[in-house]
CSV table of C-alpha atoms in Angstrom, one decimal:
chain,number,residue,atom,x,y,z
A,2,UNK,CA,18.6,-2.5,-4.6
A,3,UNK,CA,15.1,-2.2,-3.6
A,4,UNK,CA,13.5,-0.9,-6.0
A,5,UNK,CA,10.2,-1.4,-7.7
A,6,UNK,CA,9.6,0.6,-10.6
A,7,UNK,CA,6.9,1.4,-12.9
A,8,UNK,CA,5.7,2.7,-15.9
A,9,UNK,CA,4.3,5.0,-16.9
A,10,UNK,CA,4.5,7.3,-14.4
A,11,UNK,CA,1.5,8.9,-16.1
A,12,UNK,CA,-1.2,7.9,-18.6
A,13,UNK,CA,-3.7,9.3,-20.3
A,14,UNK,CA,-6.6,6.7,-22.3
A,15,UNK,CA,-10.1,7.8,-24.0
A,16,UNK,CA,-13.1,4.9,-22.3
A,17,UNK,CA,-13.2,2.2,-24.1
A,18,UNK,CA,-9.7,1.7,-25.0
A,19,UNK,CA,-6.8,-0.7,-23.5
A,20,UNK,CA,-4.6,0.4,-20.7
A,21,UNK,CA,-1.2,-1.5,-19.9
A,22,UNK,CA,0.4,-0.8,-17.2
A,23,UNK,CA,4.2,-2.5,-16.4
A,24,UNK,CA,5.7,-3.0,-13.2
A,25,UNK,CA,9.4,-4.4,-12.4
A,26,UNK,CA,11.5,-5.4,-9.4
A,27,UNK,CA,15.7,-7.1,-8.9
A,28,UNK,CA,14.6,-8.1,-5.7
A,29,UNK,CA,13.6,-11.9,-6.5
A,30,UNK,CA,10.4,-11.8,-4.6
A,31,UNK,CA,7.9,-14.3,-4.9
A,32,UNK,CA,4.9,-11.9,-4.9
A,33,UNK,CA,3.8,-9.2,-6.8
A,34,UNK,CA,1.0,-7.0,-6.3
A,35,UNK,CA,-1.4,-4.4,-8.0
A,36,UNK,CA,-2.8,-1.9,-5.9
A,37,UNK,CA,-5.3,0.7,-7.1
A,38,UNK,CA,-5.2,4.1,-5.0
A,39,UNK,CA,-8.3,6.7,-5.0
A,40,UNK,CA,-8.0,9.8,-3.7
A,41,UNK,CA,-9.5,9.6,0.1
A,42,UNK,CA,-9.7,6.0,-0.4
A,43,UNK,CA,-7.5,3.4,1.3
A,44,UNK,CA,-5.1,1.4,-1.7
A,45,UNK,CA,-7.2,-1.6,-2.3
A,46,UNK,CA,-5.8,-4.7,-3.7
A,47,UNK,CA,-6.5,-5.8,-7.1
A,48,UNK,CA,-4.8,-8.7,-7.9
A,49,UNK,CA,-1.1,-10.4,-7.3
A,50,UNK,CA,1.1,-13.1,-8.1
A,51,UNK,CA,2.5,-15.4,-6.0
A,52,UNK,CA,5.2,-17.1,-8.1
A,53,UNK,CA,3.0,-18.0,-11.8
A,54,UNK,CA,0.0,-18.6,-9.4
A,55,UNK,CA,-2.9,-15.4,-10.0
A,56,UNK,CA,-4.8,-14.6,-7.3
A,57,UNK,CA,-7.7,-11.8,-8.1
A,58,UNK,CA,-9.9,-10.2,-5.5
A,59,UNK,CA,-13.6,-11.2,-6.8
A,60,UNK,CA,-15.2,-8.0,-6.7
A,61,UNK,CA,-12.6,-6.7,-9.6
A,62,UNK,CA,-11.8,-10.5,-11.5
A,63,UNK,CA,-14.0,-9.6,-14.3
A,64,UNK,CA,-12.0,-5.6,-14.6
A,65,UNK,CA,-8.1,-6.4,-14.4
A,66,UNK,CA,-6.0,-8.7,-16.0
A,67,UNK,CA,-2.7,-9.3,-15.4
A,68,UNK,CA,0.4,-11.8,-16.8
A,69,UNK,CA,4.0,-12.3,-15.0
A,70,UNK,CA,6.4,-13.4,-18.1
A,71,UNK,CA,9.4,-13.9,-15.4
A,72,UNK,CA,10.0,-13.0,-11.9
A,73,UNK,CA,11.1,-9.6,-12.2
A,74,UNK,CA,7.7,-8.4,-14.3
A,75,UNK,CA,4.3,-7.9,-13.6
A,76,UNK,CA,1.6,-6.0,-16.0
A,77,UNK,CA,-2.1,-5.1,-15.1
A,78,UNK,CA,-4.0,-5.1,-17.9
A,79,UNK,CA,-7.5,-3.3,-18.6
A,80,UNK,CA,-9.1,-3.8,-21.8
A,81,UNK,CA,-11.9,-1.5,-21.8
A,82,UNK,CA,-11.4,1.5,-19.7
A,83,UNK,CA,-13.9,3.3,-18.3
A,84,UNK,CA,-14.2,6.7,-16.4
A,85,UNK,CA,-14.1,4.8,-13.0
A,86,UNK,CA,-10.4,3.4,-14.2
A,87,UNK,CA,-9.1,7.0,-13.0
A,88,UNK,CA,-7.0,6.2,-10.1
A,89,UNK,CA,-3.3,5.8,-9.2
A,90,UNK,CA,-2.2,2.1,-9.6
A,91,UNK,CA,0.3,0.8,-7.1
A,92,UNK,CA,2.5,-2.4,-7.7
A,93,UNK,CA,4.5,-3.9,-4.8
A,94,UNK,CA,6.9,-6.9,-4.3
A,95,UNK,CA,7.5,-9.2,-1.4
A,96,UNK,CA,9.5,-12.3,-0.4
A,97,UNK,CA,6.1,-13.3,1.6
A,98,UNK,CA,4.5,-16.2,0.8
A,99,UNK,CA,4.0,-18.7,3.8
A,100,UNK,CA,1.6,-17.5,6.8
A,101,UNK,CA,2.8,-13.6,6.6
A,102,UNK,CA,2.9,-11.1,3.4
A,103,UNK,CA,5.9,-10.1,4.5
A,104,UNK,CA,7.6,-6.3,4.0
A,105,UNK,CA,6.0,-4.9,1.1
A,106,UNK,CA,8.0,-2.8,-1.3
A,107,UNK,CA,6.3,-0.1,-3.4
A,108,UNK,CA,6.4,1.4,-6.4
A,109,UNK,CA,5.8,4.8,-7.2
A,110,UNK,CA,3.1,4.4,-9.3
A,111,UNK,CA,1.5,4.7,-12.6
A,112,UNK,CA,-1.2,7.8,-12.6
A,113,UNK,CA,-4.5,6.7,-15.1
A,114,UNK,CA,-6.4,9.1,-16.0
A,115,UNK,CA,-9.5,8.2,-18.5
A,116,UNK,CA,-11.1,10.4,-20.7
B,23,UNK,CA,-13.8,-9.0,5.8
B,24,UNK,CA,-10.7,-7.0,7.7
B,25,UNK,CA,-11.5,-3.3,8.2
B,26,UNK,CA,-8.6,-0.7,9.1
B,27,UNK,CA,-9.7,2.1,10.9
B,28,UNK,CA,-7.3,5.2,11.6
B,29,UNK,CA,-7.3,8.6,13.5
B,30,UNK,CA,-7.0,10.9,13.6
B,31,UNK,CA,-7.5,11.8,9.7
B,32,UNK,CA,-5.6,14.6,9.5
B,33,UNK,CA,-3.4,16.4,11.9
B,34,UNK,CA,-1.2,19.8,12.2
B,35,UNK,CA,2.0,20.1,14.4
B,36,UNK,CA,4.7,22.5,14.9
B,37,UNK,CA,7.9,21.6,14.5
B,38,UNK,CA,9.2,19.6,17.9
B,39,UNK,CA,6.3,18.7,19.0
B,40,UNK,CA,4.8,14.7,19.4
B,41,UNK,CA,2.0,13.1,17.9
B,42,UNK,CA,0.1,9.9,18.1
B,43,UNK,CA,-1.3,8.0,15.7
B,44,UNK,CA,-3.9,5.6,16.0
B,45,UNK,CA,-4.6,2.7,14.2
B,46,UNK,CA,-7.5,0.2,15.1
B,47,UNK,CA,-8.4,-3.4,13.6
B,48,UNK,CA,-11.6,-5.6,13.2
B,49,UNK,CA,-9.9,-9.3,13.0
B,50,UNK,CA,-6.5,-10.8,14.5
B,51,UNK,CA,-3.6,-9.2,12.5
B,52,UNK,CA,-0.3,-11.8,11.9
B,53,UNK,CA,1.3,-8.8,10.7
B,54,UNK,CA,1.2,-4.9,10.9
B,55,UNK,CA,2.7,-2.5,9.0
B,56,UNK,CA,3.0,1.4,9.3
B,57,UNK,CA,3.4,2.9,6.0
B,58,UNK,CA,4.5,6.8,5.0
B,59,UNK,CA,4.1,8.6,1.7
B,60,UNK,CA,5.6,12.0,1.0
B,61,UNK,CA,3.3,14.0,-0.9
B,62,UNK,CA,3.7,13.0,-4.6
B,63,UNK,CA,6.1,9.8,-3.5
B,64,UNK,CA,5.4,6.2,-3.1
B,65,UNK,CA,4.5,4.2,0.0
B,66,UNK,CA,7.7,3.4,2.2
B,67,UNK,CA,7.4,1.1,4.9
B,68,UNK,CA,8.4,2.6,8.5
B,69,UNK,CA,8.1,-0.1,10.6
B,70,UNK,CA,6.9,-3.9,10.9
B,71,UNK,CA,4.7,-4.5,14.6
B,72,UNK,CA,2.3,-7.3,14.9
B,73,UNK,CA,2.6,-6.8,18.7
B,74,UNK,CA,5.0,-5.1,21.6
B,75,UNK,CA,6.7,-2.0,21.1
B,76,UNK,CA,9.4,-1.2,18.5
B,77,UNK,CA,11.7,1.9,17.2
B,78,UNK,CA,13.2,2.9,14.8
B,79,UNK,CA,14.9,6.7,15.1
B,80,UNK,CA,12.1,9.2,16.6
B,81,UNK,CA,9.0,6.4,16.1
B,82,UNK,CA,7.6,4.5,18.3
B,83,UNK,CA,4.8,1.4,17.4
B,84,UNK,CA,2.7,-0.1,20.4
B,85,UNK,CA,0.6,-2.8,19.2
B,86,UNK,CA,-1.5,-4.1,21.8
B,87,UNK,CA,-2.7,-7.5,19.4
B,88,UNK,CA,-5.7,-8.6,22.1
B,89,UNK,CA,-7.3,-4.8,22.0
B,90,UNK,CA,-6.6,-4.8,18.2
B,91,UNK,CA,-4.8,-1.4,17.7
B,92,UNK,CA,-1.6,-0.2,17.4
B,93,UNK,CA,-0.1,3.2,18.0
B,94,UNK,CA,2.6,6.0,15.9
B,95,UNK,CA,4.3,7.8,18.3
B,96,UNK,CA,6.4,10.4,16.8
B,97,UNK,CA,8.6,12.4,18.8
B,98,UNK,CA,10.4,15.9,17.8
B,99,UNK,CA,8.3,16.4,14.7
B,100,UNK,CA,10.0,17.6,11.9
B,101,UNK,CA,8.4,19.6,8.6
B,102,UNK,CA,10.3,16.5,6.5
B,103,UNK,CA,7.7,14.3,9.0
B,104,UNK,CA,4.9,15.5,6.6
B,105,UNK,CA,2.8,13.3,4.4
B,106,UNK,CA,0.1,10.7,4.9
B,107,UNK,CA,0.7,7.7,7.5
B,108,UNK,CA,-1.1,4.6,6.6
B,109,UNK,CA,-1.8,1.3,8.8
B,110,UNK,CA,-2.1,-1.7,6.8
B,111,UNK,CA,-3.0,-5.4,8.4
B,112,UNK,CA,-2.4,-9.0,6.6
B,113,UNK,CA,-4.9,-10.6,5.4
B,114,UNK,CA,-5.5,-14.5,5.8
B,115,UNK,CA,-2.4,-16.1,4.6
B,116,UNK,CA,0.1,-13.7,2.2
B,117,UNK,CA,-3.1,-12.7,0.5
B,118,UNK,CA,-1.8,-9.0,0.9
B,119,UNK,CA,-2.2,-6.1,3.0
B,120,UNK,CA,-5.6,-4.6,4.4
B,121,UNK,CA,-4.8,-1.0,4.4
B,122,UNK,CA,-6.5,2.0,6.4
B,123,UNK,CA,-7.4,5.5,4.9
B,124,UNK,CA,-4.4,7.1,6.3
B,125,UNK,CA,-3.4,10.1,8.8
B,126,UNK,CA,-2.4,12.8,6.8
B,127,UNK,CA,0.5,14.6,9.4
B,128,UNK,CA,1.0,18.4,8.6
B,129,UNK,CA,4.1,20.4,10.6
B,130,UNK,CA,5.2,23.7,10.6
B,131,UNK,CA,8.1,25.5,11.3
């Protein structure tokens, strides 16, 4: 089985409030990522796990948070949202973890919209 | 930091015919991947080509890793063929993937 799946599929929060979004995968990978999608924008990486290590890209450390209870879970966490929070948020897996990322398997996504 | 750069953004086929995709990059890749998403469905990845050529039913990846690009071929397009194309690199040591805008592939019967 490789499948990653997420939820919600779709999500609709007024600014300012919390946004949790859960992501899970059988596939005993290492690393697990968080990918926020714009439209005409490339996926850009938020944060990921490597084992219980966080890694979060500095331009959005202060925005996301994230926890990994076990190796099959992964949330991102937004405790304020704001209108620019509207995007589709991907989380993948991987058994990468040495020099290479390895072959990343994708979710289908959790839709935010912010109102 | 790594850019991805792809073309072209968008293009149209009719059914049986080839295309080539094009997918360019601005620092050594260890690792380069060729995504696909269906419209409204997640990313899958198609194939796995730091360098050389590989296949995998009707597509073909040329990575040339001096020149930084690497190539899509796809041969005998099919409508099922259509959806968005992305090129993604590695970044620095299993720090993720770099990922370009994406061709978005349209054929026709």
């Amino acid at each position: 089985d490789t499948t990653v799946k997420q939820n919600p599929r779709y999500k609709l929060a007024r600014v300012g409030k919390p946004v949790n979004l859960i992501c899970s995968q059988t596939m005993n990978h290492d690393t697990m990522y968080w990918y926020q999608k714009k439209p005409n924008q490339a996926p850009k990486l938020l944060l990921f796990y490597y084992d219980k290590i966080l890694n979060r890209e500095a331009d959005t450390f202060e925005k996301f948070q994230s926890s990994r209870p076990n190796n099959s879970f992964c949330s991102l966490y937004i405790g304020s949202a704001g209108l620019e929070y509207s995007a589709m948020y991907l989380c993948a897996s991987s058994s990468g973890g040495g020099a290479n990322t390895g072959q990343l398997y994708f979710g289908e996504g959790s839709k935010l919209t912010v109102l | 930091g790594q850019q991805v750069q792809q073309s072209p953004s968008s293009l149209v086929l009719q059914e049986g015919e080839n295309a080539e995709l094009q997918c360019n990059f601005s620092s050594t890749a260890t690792q380069l991947q060729w995504f696909y998403q269906s419209p409204g469905g997640s990313l899958v990845s198609l194939l796995s080509n730091p360098s050389g050529t590989k296949h995998t039913g009707r597509l073909t990846s040329t990575t040339v890793t001096k020149e930084r690009r690497s190539s899509l071929h796809i041969s005998s397009s099919q409508t099922t063929d259509s959806g968005t194309y992305l090129c993604a690199i590695d970044r620095n040591y299993a720090q993720g993937l770099t990922f370009g805008l994406g061709t978005r592939v349209s054929v026709f019967p």
